[in-house]
mmCIF file of C-alpha atoms and ligand atoms in Angstrom:
data_model
loop_
_atom_site.group_PDB
_atom_site.id
_atom_site.type_symbol
_atom_site.label_atom_id
_atom_site.label_comp_id
_atom_site.label_asym_id
_atom_site.label_seq_id
_atom_site.Cartn_x
_atom_site.Cartn_y
_atom_site.Cartn_z
ATOM 1 C CA MET A 1 -29.885 23.484 5.884
ATOM 2 C CA LYS A 2 -28.083 22.124 2.968
ATOM 3 C CA LYS A 3 -24.086 21.320 3.670
ATOM 4 C CA GLN A 4 -22.394 23.933 2.418
ATOM 5 C CA THR A 5 -24.216 26.331 4.617
ATOM 6 C CA GLN A 6 -23.877 24.312 7.580
ATOM 7 C CA ILE A 7 -19.838 24.045 6.402
ATOM 8 C CA ILE A 8 -19.410 27.506 6.842
ATOM 9 C CA ASN A 9 -21.777 28.061 9.951
ATOM 10 C CA ALA A 10 -20.835 24.666 12.249
ATOM 11 C CA GLY A 11 -19.607 25.597 15.414
ATOM 12 C CA ARG A 12 -18.783 29.110 15.089
ATOM 13 C CA GLY A 13 -21.655 29.942 16.840
ATOM 14 C CA LYS A 14 -21.229 33.397 19.537
ATOM 15 C CA LYS A 15 -21.123 31.216 22.832
ATOM 16 C CA TRP A 16 -17.459 30.061 20.720
ATOM 17 C CA ALA A 17 -16.269 33.382 18.788
ATOM 18 C CA SER A 18 -18.118 35.999 20.509
ATOM 19 C CA ASN A 19 -17.018 39.337 18.118
ATOM 20 C CA VAL A 20 -15.221 37.667 15.908
ATOM 21 C CA VAL A 21 -15.728 35.340 12.908
ATOM 22 C CA ASN A 22 -13.804 32.616 14.350
ATOM 23 C CA PRO A 23 -13.623 30.850 17.917
ATOM 24 C CA PRO A 24 -10.152 31.687 19.091
ATOM 25 C CA VAL A 25 -7.447 28.676 20.213
ATOM 26 C CA THR A 26 -7.982 28.995 24.096
ATOM 27 C CA ARG A 27 -4.670 27.501 25.244
ATOM 28 C CA ALA A 28 -5.945 25.994 29.224
ATOM 29 C CA SER A 29 -4.248 23.239 31.699
ATOM 30 C CA THR A 30 -5.924 25.189 34.551
ATOM 31 C CA VAL A 31 -9.751 26.798 34.328
ATOM 32 C CA VAL A 32 -10.044 29.305 37.182
ATOM 33 C CA PHE A 33 -13.474 29.417 38.776
ATOM 34 C CA ASN A 34 -14.998 32.696 40.177
ATOM 35 C CA SER A 35 -16.989 30.726 42.664
ATOM 36 C CA VAL A 36 -17.528 27.213 44.451
ATOM 37 C CA GLU A 37 -20.635 27.285 42.657
ATOM 38 C CA GLU A 38 -19.200 27.661 39.751
ATOM 39 C CA MET A 39 -16.456 25.153 40.227
ATOM 40 C CA LYS A 40 -18.971 22.871 41.699
ATOM 41 C CA HIS A 41 -20.570 23.342 38.443
ATOM 42 C CA ALA A 42 -18.226 22.489 36.043
ATOM 43 C CA THR A 43 -16.682 19.582 37.856
ATOM 44 C CA LYS A 44 -20.458 18.262 37.762
ATOM 45 C CA ASN A 45 -21.046 18.835 33.580
ATOM 46 C CA LYS A 46 -19.295 16.760 31.360
ATOM 47 C CA THR A 47 -20.207 17.529 28.623
ATOM 48 C CA ASN A 48 -18.841 19.652 25.940
ATOM 49 C CA GLN A 49 -19.596 22.757 27.025
ATOM 50 C CA VAL A 50 -17.925 24.292 30.508
ATOM 51 C CA MET A 51 -14.351 24.409 30.275
ATOM 52 C CA PHE A 52 -13.286 22.432 33.917
ATOM 53 C CA TYR A 53 -9.690 21.175 33.229
ATOM 54 C CA GLY A 54 -7.420 21.793 29.906
ATOM 55 C CA ARG A 55 -7.879 17.678 28.962
ATOM 56 C CA ARG A 56 -11.218 17.960 28.882
ATOM 57 C CA GLY A 57 -11.837 19.979 26.864
ATOM 58 C CA THR A 58 -11.532 23.948 26.257
ATOM 59 C CA SER A 59 -14.040 26.437 23.773
ATOM 60 C CA THR A 60 -11.466 25.577 20.918
ATOM 61 C CA SER A 61 -12.442 21.908 20.891
ATOM 62 C CA PHE A 62 -15.833 21.827 22.418
ATOM 63 C CA ALA A 63 -16.391 24.261 18.894
ATOM 64 C CA PHE A 64 -14.756 21.531 16.950
ATOM 65 C CA SER A 65 -15.830 18.885 18.390
ATOM 66 C CA GLU A 66 -19.672 20.656 17.468
ATOM 67 C CA ALA A 67 -18.878 22.145 13.960
ATOM 68 C CA MET A 68 -18.480 17.864 13.133
ATOM 69 C CA THR A 69 -21.171 16.186 15.383
ATOM 70 C CA SER A 70 -22.891 19.148 12.977
ATOM 71 C CA LEU A 71 -21.161 18.061 9.827
ATOM 72 C CA GLU A 72 -21.515 13.910 10.089
ATOM 73 C CA GLY A 73 -24.861 14.147 12.684
ATOM 74 C CA GLY A 74 -24.721 11.437 16.228
ATOM 75 C CA ALA A 75 -24.940 13.502 19.655
ATOM 76 C CA GLY A 76 -21.780 14.030 20.223
ATOM 77 C CA CYS A 77 -17.676 13.837 19.449
ATOM 78 C CA ALA A 78 -14.383 12.858 20.865
ATOM 79 C CA LEU A 79 -11.301 13.998 19.414
ATOM 80 C CA TYR A 80 -7.904 12.760 19.987
ATOM 81 C CA PRO A 81 -4.161 13.611 18.332
ATOM 82 C CA SER A 82 -4.589 11.181 15.652
ATOM 83 C CA GLY A 83 -7.159 9.587 13.635
ATOM 84 C CA THR A 84 -5.688 5.961 14.366
ATOM 85 C CA ALA A 85 -5.525 7.360 17.846
ATOM 86 C CA ALA A 86 -9.799 8.125 17.326
ATOM 87 C CA ILE A 87 -9.546 4.058 16.230
ATOM 88 C CA THR A 88 -8.249 2.204 18.754
ATOM 89 C CA ASN A 89 -9.754 4.131 21.384
ATOM 90 C CA ALA A 90 -12.708 3.920 20.313
ATOM 91 C CA VAL A 91 -12.650 0.023 20.113
ATOM 92 C CA LEU A 92 -11.754 -0.596 23.251
ATOM 93 C CA SER A 93 -14.162 1.822 24.867
ATOM 94 C CA PHE A 94 -16.367 -0.835 24.086
ATOM 95 C CA VAL A 95 -14.393 -4.064 24.679
ATOM 96 C CA GLU A 96 -13.531 -6.138 27.288
ATOM 97 C CA SER A 97 -11.265 -9.878 27.518
ATOM 98 C CA GLY A 98 -13.351 -12.300 26.110
ATOM 99 C CA ASP A 99 -15.250 -9.689 23.321
ATOM 100 C CA HIS A 100 -15.054 -10.740 19.829
ATOM 101 C CA ILE A 101 -14.900 -8.413 16.568
ATOM 102 C CA LEU A 102 -15.674 -8.414 13.567
ATOM 103 C CA MET A 103 -13.713 -6.240 11.419
ATOM 104 C CA VAL A 104 -13.292 -5.636 7.426
ATOM 105 C CA ASP A 105 -10.088 -7.582 5.922
ATOM 106 C CA THR A 106 -9.500 -4.290 3.859
ATOM 107 C CA ALA A 107 -8.782 -2.148 6.979
ATOM 108 C CA TYR A 108 -6.188 0.997 7.218
ATOM 109 C CA GLU A 109 -3.170 -1.481 7.850
ATOM 110 C CA PRO A 110 -2.561 0.445 11.707
ATOM 111 C CA THR A 111 -6.171 -0.750 12.076
ATOM 112 C CA ARG A 112 -5.076 -4.166 11.609
ATOM 113 C CA ASP A 113 -1.993 -3.547 13.694
ATOM 114 C CA PHE A 114 -4.024 -2.695 16.364
ATOM 115 C CA CYS A 115 -6.697 -6.046 16.395
ATOM 116 C CA ASN A 116 -3.387 -8.786 15.387
ATOM 117 C CA LYS A 117 -1.418 -6.931 18.787
ATOM 118 C CA MET A 118 -3.264 -4.689 21.676
ATOM 119 C CA LEU A 119 -6.124 -6.518 20.699
ATOM 120 C CA LYS A 120 -4.839 -10.014 20.999
ATOM 121 C CA LYS A 121 -2.858 -9.087 24.498
ATOM 122 C CA LEU A 122 -5.720 -8.047 25.958
ATOM 123 C CA GLY A 123 -7.799 -11.533 25.383
ATOM 124 C CA VAL A 124 -9.814 -9.486 22.544
ATOM 125 C CA GLU A 125 -10.426 -12.176 19.471
ATOM 126 C CA THR A 126 -11.087 -10.793 15.879
ATOM 127 C CA THR A 127 -12.369 -12.342 13.003
ATOM 128 C CA TYR A 128 -11.868 -10.774 9.810
ATOM 129 C CA TYR A 129 -13.844 -9.848 7.052
ATOM 130 C CA ASP A 130 -15.179 -9.840 3.280
ATOM 131 C CA PRO A 131 -15.897 -6.196 2.817
ATOM 132 C CA LEU A 132 -18.613 -7.331 0.086
ATOM 133 C CA ILE A 133 -20.361 -9.903 2.592
ATOM 134 C CA GLY A 134 -22.667 -8.127 3.164
ATOM 135 C CA ALA A 135 -26.036 -9.559 4.744
ATOM 136 C CA GLY A 136 -23.811 -12.570 4.721
ATOM 137 C CA ILE A 137 -21.856 -11.146 8.049
ATOM 138 C CA GLU A 138 -24.935 -12.631 9.898
ATOM 139 C CA ALA A 139 -22.717 -16.434 9.402
ATOM 140 C CA LEU A 140 -19.890 -14.823 11.131
ATOM 141 C CA ILE A 141 -21.298 -13.352 14.820
ATOM 142 C CA GLN A 142 -20.456 -14.851 17.516
ATOM 143 C CA ASP A 143 -22.566 -14.524 21.392
ATOM 144 C CA ASN A 144 -19.259 -12.860 22.175
ATOM 145 C CA THR A 145 -19.157 -10.187 19.219
ATOM 146 C CA ARG A 146 -19.976 -6.226 20.416
ATOM 147 C CA ILE A 147 -18.226 -4.728 17.527
ATOM 148 C CA VAL A 148 -18.573 -5.065 13.599
ATOM 149 C CA PHE A 149 -15.625 -2.235 12.540
ATOM 150 C CA LEU A 150 -16.501 -1.535 8.822
ATOM 151 C CA GLU A 151 -13.634 0.874 6.708
ATOM 152 C CA SER A 152 -15.833 1.916 3.328
ATOM 153 C CA PRO A 153 -14.398 2.182 0.693
ATOM 154 C CA GLY A 154 -11.815 0.049 1.674
ATOM 155 C CA SER A 155 -7.835 0.155 2.045
ATOM 156 C CA ILE A 156 -5.620 0.712 -1.230
ATOM 157 C CA THR A 157 -7.749 -1.679 -2.877
ATOM 158 C CA MET A 158 -11.372 0.733 -2.764
ATOM 159 C CA GLU A 159 -14.139 -1.478 -2.359
ATOM 160 C CA VAL A 160 -17.173 -0.185 -1.133
ATOM 161 C CA GLN A 161 -19.102 -2.109 1.323
ATOM 162 C CA ASP A 162 -23.992 -2.200 1.990
ATOM 163 C CA ILE A 163 -23.509 -0.310 5.216
ATOM 164 C CA PRO A 164 -26.990 -0.277 5.848
ATOM 165 C CA SER A 165 -27.293 -4.431 5.570
ATOM 166 C CA ILE A 166 -24.154 -4.660 7.686
ATOM 167 C CA ALA A 167 -25.635 -2.673 10.543
ATOM 168 C CA LYS A 168 -28.693 -4.310 9.935
ATOM 169 C CA VAL A 169 -27.646 -7.667 10.739
ATOM 170 C CA ALA A 170 -25.241 -6.129 13.269
ATOM 171 C CA HIS A 171 -28.308 -4.523 15.305
ATOM 172 C CA GLN A 172 -30.399 -7.869 15.687
ATOM 173 C CA HIS A 173 -27.251 -9.367 17.571
ATOM 174 C CA ASP A 174 -27.400 -6.075 19.635
ATOM 175 C CA CYS A 175 -23.842 -5.283 17.785
ATOM 176 C CA ILE A 176 -22.394 -1.900 17.877
ATOM 177 C CA VAL A 177 -21.597 -0.693 13.813
ATOM 178 C CA MET A 178 -18.182 1.541 14.034
ATOM 179 C CA LEU A 179 -17.384 2.690 10.429
ATOM 180 C CA ASP A 180 -13.962 4.949 8.814
ATOM 181 C CA ASN A 181 -15.913 7.231 7.526
ATOM 182 C CA THR A 182 -11.995 9.010 6.130
ATOM 183 C CA TRP A 183 -13.062 8.693 2.431
ATOM 184 C CA ALA A 184 -16.186 10.120 2.812
ATOM 185 C CA SER A 185 -14.932 13.047 4.693
ATOM 186 C CA PRO A 186 -18.232 14.266 7.409
ATOM 187 C CA ILE A 187 -19.591 15.419 4.086
ATOM 188 C CA ASN A 188 -19.967 12.918 1.346
ATOM 189 C CA CYS A 189 -21.799 10.143 3.756
ATOM 190 C CA GLN A 190 -24.049 10.336 6.391
ATOM 191 C CA PRO A 191 -23.026 7.595 8.173
ATOM 192 C CA PHE A 192 -25.881 7.515 11.485
ATOM 193 C CA GLU A 193 -28.580 7.035 8.625
ATOM 194 C CA LEU A 194 -26.953 3.977 7.113
ATOM 195 C CA GLY A 195 -27.269 2.468 11.127
ATOM 196 C CA VAL A 196 -23.389 3.764 11.898
ATOM 197 C CA ASP A 197 -22.861 4.105 15.241
ATOM 198 C CA VAL A 198 -19.336 5.569 15.989
ATOM 199 C CA SER A 199 -18.137 6.846 13.046
ATOM 200 C CA ILE A 200 -14.268 7.717 13.276
ATOM 201 C CA GLN A 201 -12.453 10.540 11.154
ATOM 202 C CA ALA A 202 -9.138 11.068 10.654
ATOM 203 C CA ALA A 203 -9.400 14.319 10.329
ATOM 204 C CA THR A 204 -5.891 14.160 9.235
ATOM 205 C CA LYS A 205 -6.782 14.077 5.744
ATOM 206 C CA TYR A 206 -9.826 16.485 3.980
ATOM 207 C CA VAL A 207 -10.827 18.354 7.553
ATOM 208 C CA VAL A 208 -7.711 19.351 7.509
ATOM 209 C CA GLY A 209 -6.379 19.730 4.154
ATOM 210 C CA HIS A 210 -3.397 21.145 4.578
ATOM 211 C CA SER A 211 -1.063 18.135 5.615
ATOM 212 C CA ASP A 212 0.580 19.458 8.697
ATOM 213 C CA VAL A 213 -1.807 18.455 11.231
ATOM 214 C CA MET A 214 -2.656 15.185 12.546
ATOM 215 C CA LEU A 215 -6.241 14.419 14.158
ATOM 216 C CA GLY A 216 -8.592 12.341 14.440
ATOM 217 C CA THR A 217 -12.254 12.077 16.030
ATOM 218 C CA ALA A 218 -14.795 9.493 16.565
ATOM 219 C CA THR A 219 -18.812 10.800 16.768
ATOM 220 C CA ALA A 220 -21.767 8.411 18.628
ATOM 221 C CA THR A 221 -25.149 8.174 19.140
ATOM 222 C CA GLU A 222 -26.938 8.891 21.836
ATOM 223 C CA LYS A 223 -26.536 5.606 23.372
ATOM 224 C CA TYR A 224 -22.908 5.002 22.699
ATOM 225 C CA TRP A 225 -21.460 8.802 23.010
ATOM 226 C CA PRO A 226 -21.642 8.770 26.297
ATOM 227 C CA THR A 227 -19.584 5.421 26.978
ATOM 228 C CA LEU A 228 -17.328 7.136 24.322
ATOM 229 C CA ARG A 229 -16.680 10.489 25.757
ATOM 230 C CA GLU A 230 -16.783 9.041 29.497
ATOM 231 C CA ASN A 231 -13.741 6.540 27.873
ATOM 232 C CA SER A 232 -11.871 9.170 26.241
ATOM 233 C CA TYR A 233 -11.054 11.196 29.234
ATOM 234 C CA ILE A 234 -10.282 8.209 31.271
ATOM 235 C CA MET A 235 -7.989 7.613 28.484
ATOM 236 C CA GLY A 236 -6.529 10.902 28.747
ATOM 237 C CA GLN A 237 -6.864 11.823 25.152
ATOM 238 C CA CYS A 238 -6.639 15.538 24.680
ATOM 239 C CA THR A 239 -5.686 17.494 21.341
ATOM 240 C CA SER A 240 -3.199 20.563 20.900
ATOM 241 C CA PRO A 241 -6.192 23.814 20.597
ATOM 242 C CA ASP A 242 -3.717 25.047 17.790
ATOM 243 C CA ASP A 243 -4.623 21.879 15.631
ATOM 244 C CA LEU A 244 -7.577 22.582 16.129
ATOM 245 C CA TYR A 245 -7.684 26.064 15.037
ATOM 246 C CA LEU A 246 -6.276 24.351 11.447
ATOM 247 C CA ALA A 247 -8.679 21.522 12.020
ATOM 248 C CA ALA A 248 -11.557 24.566 11.484
ATOM 249 C CA ARG A 249 -9.664 26.264 9.853
ATOM 250 C CA GLY A 250 -9.213 23.396 6.444
ATOM 251 C CA LEU A 251 -13.428 22.338 7.486
ATOM 252 C CA ARG A 252 -14.616 26.139 5.958
ATOM 253 C CA THR A 253 -13.108 24.716 2.681
ATOM 254 C CA LEU A 254 -13.876 21.387 2.856
ATOM 255 C CA GLY A 255 -17.041 21.773 0.707
ATOM 256 C CA VAL A 256 -14.800 23.859 -2.842
ATOM 257 C CA ARG A 257 -12.476 21.336 -1.851
ATOM 258 C CA MET A 258 -13.607 18.326 -2.262
ATOM 259 C CA ALA A 259 -15.998 19.106 -5.319
ATOM 260 C CA GLN A 260 -12.558 20.524 -7.712
ATOM 261 C CA HIS A 261 -10.280 17.162 -6.495
ATOM 262 C CA GLU A 262 -13.206 14.793 -7.239
ATOM 263 C CA LYS A 263 -13.630 16.786 -10.829
ATOM 264 C CA ASN A 264 -10.090 16.392 -11.120
ATOM 265 C CA ALA A 265 -9.700 12.713 -10.381
ATOM 266 C CA ILE A 266 -12.531 11.859 -12.414
ATOM 267 C CA LYS A 267 -10.697 13.266 -15.278
ATOM 268 C CA VAL A 268 -7.178 11.485 -14.320
ATOM 269 C CA ALA A 269 -9.573 8.503 -13.759
ATOM 270 C CA THR A 270 -11.290 8.571 -17.274
ATOM 271 C CA TRP A 271 -7.513 9.139 -18.799
ATOM 272 C CA LEU A 272 -6.543 5.561 -17.222
ATOM 273 C CA GLN A 273 -9.537 3.992 -18.538
ATOM 274 C CA GLY A 274 -8.673 4.339 -21.903
ATOM 275 C CA ARG A 275 -4.791 3.383 -20.907
ATOM 276 C CA ASP A 276 -3.485 0.327 -22.354
ATOM 277 C CA GLU A 277 -1.477 -0.281 -19.014
ATOM 278 C CA VAL A 278 -4.823 -0.172 -16.658
ATOM 279 C CA GLU A 279 -6.193 -3.489 -16.128
ATOM 280 C CA THR A 280 -8.137 -1.937 -13.506
ATOM 281 C CA LEU A 281 -10.058 1.386 -12.280
ATOM 282 C CA LEU A 282 -10.253 0.568 -8.726
ATOM 283 C CA HIS A 283 -12.713 4.648 -8.161
ATOM 284 C CA PRO A 284 -15.251 3.990 -6.654
ATOM 285 C CA ALA A 285 -17.509 6.348 -9.071
ATOM 286 C CA PHE A 286 -16.594 3.778 -11.735
ATOM 287 C CA GLU A 287 -18.448 0.918 -12.493
ATOM 288 C CA SER A 288 -15.453 -0.856 -12.337
ATOM 289 C CA CYS A 289 -15.418 -0.309 -8.511
ATOM 290 C CA PRO A 290 -16.172 -3.473 -6.058
ATOM 291 C CA GLY A 291 -19.074 -2.218 -4.712
ATOM 292 C CA HIS A 292 -20.138 0.956 -6.757
ATOM 293 C CA ALA A 293 -23.398 -0.043 -6.882
ATOM 294 C CA PHE A 294 -23.374 1.482 -3.594
ATOM 295 C CA PHE A 295 -21.497 3.869 -3.590
ATOM 296 C CA LYS A 296 -23.956 5.252 -5.997
ATOM 297 C CA ARG A 297 -26.510 4.781 -2.977
ATOM 298 C CA ASP A 298 -25.300 5.965 -0.309
ATOM 299 C CA PHE A 299 -22.752 8.699 -1.014
ATOM 300 C CA THR A 300 -23.001 12.210 -2.220
ATOM 301 C CA GLY A 301 -19.455 12.482 -4.163
ATOM 302 C CA SER A 302 -16.146 10.916 -4.076
ATOM 303 C CA ASN A 303 -12.886 13.277 -3.985
ATOM 304 C CA GLY A 304 -9.203 12.546 -4.734
ATOM 305 C CA LEU A 305 -8.198 9.264 -3.883
ATOM 306 C CA PHE A 306 -8.286 6.654 -5.587
ATOM 307 C CA SER A 307 -6.398 3.253 -7.039
ATOM 308 C CA PHE A 308 -5.270 1.337 -10.410
ATOM 309 C CA VAL A 309 -4.025 -2.130 -11.080
ATOM 310 C CA LEU A 310 -1.132 -2.275 -13.782
ATOM 311 C CA LYS A 311 -1.917 -4.817 -16.875
ATOM 312 C CA ALA A 312 1.704 -6.005 -16.207
ATOM 313 C CA SER A 313 4.854 -4.664 -13.731
ATOM 314 C CA ASN A 314 8.126 -5.054 -12.296
ATOM 315 C CA ASN A 315 10.053 -4.334 -9.869
ATOM 316 C CA ASP A 316 13.111 -1.916 -11.723
ATOM 317 C CA ALA A 317 9.753 -0.844 -13.692
ATOM 318 C CA ILE A 318 8.019 0.737 -10.954
ATOM 319 C CA THR A 319 10.851 2.287 -9.700
ATOM 320 C CA SER A 320 11.436 4.109 -12.358
ATOM 321 C CA LEU A 321 7.443 5.102 -13.139
ATOM 322 C CA LEU A 322 7.570 6.340 -9.037
ATOM 323 C CA ASP A 323 11.822 8.242 -8.781
ATOM 324 C CA GLY A 324 10.747 10.507 -12.638
ATOM 325 C CA MET A 325 7.159 11.716 -11.359
ATOM 326 C CA GLU A 326 6.938 15.588 -10.961
ATOM 327 C CA HIS A 327 4.204 16.656 -9.867
ATOM 328 C CA PHE A 328 2.923 13.255 -8.038
ATOM 329 C CA LYS A 329 5.107 13.296 -4.526
ATOM 330 C CA MET A 330 5.516 9.709 -2.974
ATOM 331 C CA GLY A 331 4.291 10.323 0.418
ATOM 332 C CA TYR A 332 2.479 8.022 2.595
ATOM 333 C CA SER A 333 -1.186 10.042 3.901
ATOM 334 C CA TRP A 334 -3.854 11.807 1.693
ATOM 335 C CA GLY A 335 -6.344 14.877 1.698
ATOM 336 C CA GLY A 336 -4.335 17.751 1.579
ATOM 337 C CA PHE A 337 -4.454 19.899 -1.560
ATOM 338 C CA GLU A 338 -1.248 17.675 -2.607
ATOM 339 C CA SER A 339 -0.898 15.088 -5.687
ATOM 340 C CA LEU A 340 0.433 12.072 -4.420
ATOM 341 C CA ILE A 341 1.452 8.837 -6.025
ATOM 342 C CA LEU A 342 2.197 5.292 -3.802
ATOM 343 C CA ALA A 343 2.621 1.814 -5.495
ATOM 344 C CA VAL A 344 1.799 -1.430 -3.710
ATOM 345 C CA GLN A 345 3.303 -4.750 -4.844
ATOM 346 C CA ASN A 346 2.108 -7.004 -2.434
ATOM 347 C CA VAL A 347 -1.654 -6.388 -2.133
ATOM 348 C CA ASN A 348 -2.025 -10.207 -0.465
ATOM 349 C CA ALA A 349 0.097 -9.445 2.143
ATOM 350 C CA LEU A 350 -2.671 -6.363 3.926
ATOM 351 C CA ARG A 351 -5.166 -8.979 4.003
ATOM 352 C CA SER A 352 -5.853 -12.388 5.727
ATOM 353 C CA ALA A 353 -9.843 -13.381 4.385
ATOM 354 C CA THR A 354 -10.111 -12.783 1.092
ATOM 355 C CA THR A 355 -7.424 -13.203 -2.220
ATOM 356 C CA TRP A 356 -5.912 -10.659 -4.054
ATOM 357 C CA PRO A 357 -6.873 -12.041 -8.000
ATOM 358 C CA TYR A 358 -4.078 -9.162 -9.217
ATOM 359 C CA LYS A 359 -0.463 -9.618 -10.252
ATOM 360 C CA ALA A 360 0.975 -6.551 -11.546
ATOM 361 C CA ALA A 361 1.331 -3.862 -8.869
ATOM 362 C CA LEU A 362 -2.081 -1.489 -7.113
ATOM 363 C CA ILE A 363 -1.485 2.308 -8.380
ATOM 364 C CA ARG A 364 -2.909 4.338 -5.341
ATOM 365 C CA LEU A 365 -3.114 8.113 -6.648
ATOM 366 C CA HIS A 366 -4.530 11.455 -4.608
ATOM 367 C CA ILE A 367 -5.254 13.830 -7.394
ATOM 368 C CA GLY A 368 -4.452 17.186 -5.511
ATOM 369 C CA LEU A 369 -5.644 20.500 -6.704
ATOM 370 C CA GLU A 370 -2.828 20.711 -9.354
ATOM 371 C CA ASP A 371 -3.835 21.615 -13.016
ATOM 372 C CA VAL A 372 -5.484 18.358 -13.740
ATOM 373 C CA ASP A 373 -3.674 18.303 -17.958
ATOM 374 C CA ASP A 374 -0.094 18.576 -16.359
ATOM 375 C CA LEU A 375 -1.381 15.447 -13.291
ATOM 376 C CA ILE A 376 -2.317 13.060 -16.698
ATOM 377 C CA ALA A 377 1.282 14.849 -18.703
ATOM 378 C CA ASP A 378 3.115 13.450 -15.564
ATOM 379 C CA LEU A 379 1.514 10.453 -16.000
ATOM 380 C CA GLU A 380 2.003 9.714 -19.418
ATOM 381 C CA ARG A 381 5.592 10.164 -18.742
ATOM 382 C CA GLY A 382 5.525 8.376 -16.012
ATOM 383 C CA PHE A 383 4.413 4.952 -18.076
ATOM 384 C CA GLU A 384 6.428 5.500 -20.370
ATOM 385 C CA ARG A 385 9.087 4.723 -17.835
ATOM 386 C CA LEU A 386 7.221 2.186 -16.732
ATOM 387 C CA ASN A 387 6.914 0.270 -20.801
ATOM 388 C CA ALA A 388 10.650 0.622 -21.333
ATOM 389 C CA LEU A 389 11.564 -1.642 -18.567
ATOM 390 C CA LEU A 390 9.173 -4.266 -19.030
HETATM 391 C C1 PLP B 1 -4.672 7.932 7.300
HETATM 392 C C2 PLP B 1 -6.028 7.080 7.744
HETATM 393 C C3 PLP B 1 -6.642 6.865 9.384
HETATM 394 C C4 PLP B 1 -5.129 7.206 10.354
HETATM 395 O O1 PLP B 1 -5.454 8.310 10.719
HETATM 396 P P1 PLP B 1 -4.002 9.699 11.411
HETATM 397 O O2 PLP B 1 -4.258 10.674 11.632
HETATM 398 O O3 PLP B 1 -2.400 9.208 10.434
HETATM 399 O O4 PLP B 1 -3.198 8.791 12.320
HETATM 400 C C5 PLP B 1 -7.146 5.549 9.231
HETATM 401 N N1 PLP B 1 -7.959 4.917 8.907
HETATM 402 C C6 PLP B 1 -7.893 6.067 7.640
HETATM 403 C C7 PLP B 1 -8.883 5.217 6.407
HETATM 404 C C8 PLP B 1 -6.475 6.682 6.697
HETATM 405 O O5 PLP B 1 -6.605 6.854 5.544
#
């Protein structure tokens, strides 16, 4: 089945939706059983198929989890109240005191914080590695290395990783390969075909797509799914059926939204490429982006999120650029229908294994679904404000 058809149908079987189009919101703590036999069956059956107690999920979460598994691949999908909870719980499911993990240097900032604070406290050591290391990761693998964690493209700076090369080496050393696959969403990269063992999504972003729900998912291969599922349950991870309903609703339009985000973003990026203010463009679909060849090989499309580095900037000029934006709102997160802008003036503060070579500020854009000409005009006026203060 083609991806677009899968997006429409995933997790909407009769089992979950009966005779309506969308699986309904099933709110539950207590689930009542009709017989001792039924209660025994539900208690024993720990997969995402039988309702047992609200914390283990209801038909709403089983349906959404099934949808994510069918889109990303793998054997099952655990749901978490945020993308960050998905990352931290997935890692915690597989490490113990004395272990070591390899974390990509361009990881999402809260992921880095988790390693530096929580994992450290638990006696798990982290080594950060260059996102472009490829098979060279082998030199960093120790006897106690348990997980190699990737995020591709990297947060803020967008380096695309050579996932298959890293996965191959990691597997030779019995390490688990985890990927934060949020940028691709469940449709633009098939992590399990590239050797990933656990794929994580901040569904908060494009899956939900409307900036109104926090949600995370972790999908795993047959080999790792039982441990991931069990640990998620042990840690008390569960998600609101109302939020899952909204996420499932978002999922149905993921394909068309992504296609439009991509089209708009490529038009804005192409315009930026021709501007004197721009030092370099960090959009995976453009040659100037480190790892662009891996994007071409491993991804089927891009989206609305990319960055660029200015040739020159100072605090006042950046403030004036940002404060005056009309359509680009200032805010964290991305993946909703609206355009967003963010400036990072000290990229080196976010990394430790590599050195960021640029002096001027980086601007990250999320290109929304507005008319793209209005967005370009907004940026053009922003550059005028920037130039006036340089
Ligand atoms: C936003 C984000 C997360 C965290 O998701 P939350 O739902 O905000 O906790 C993780 N990884 C990446 C790449 C993200 O952009």
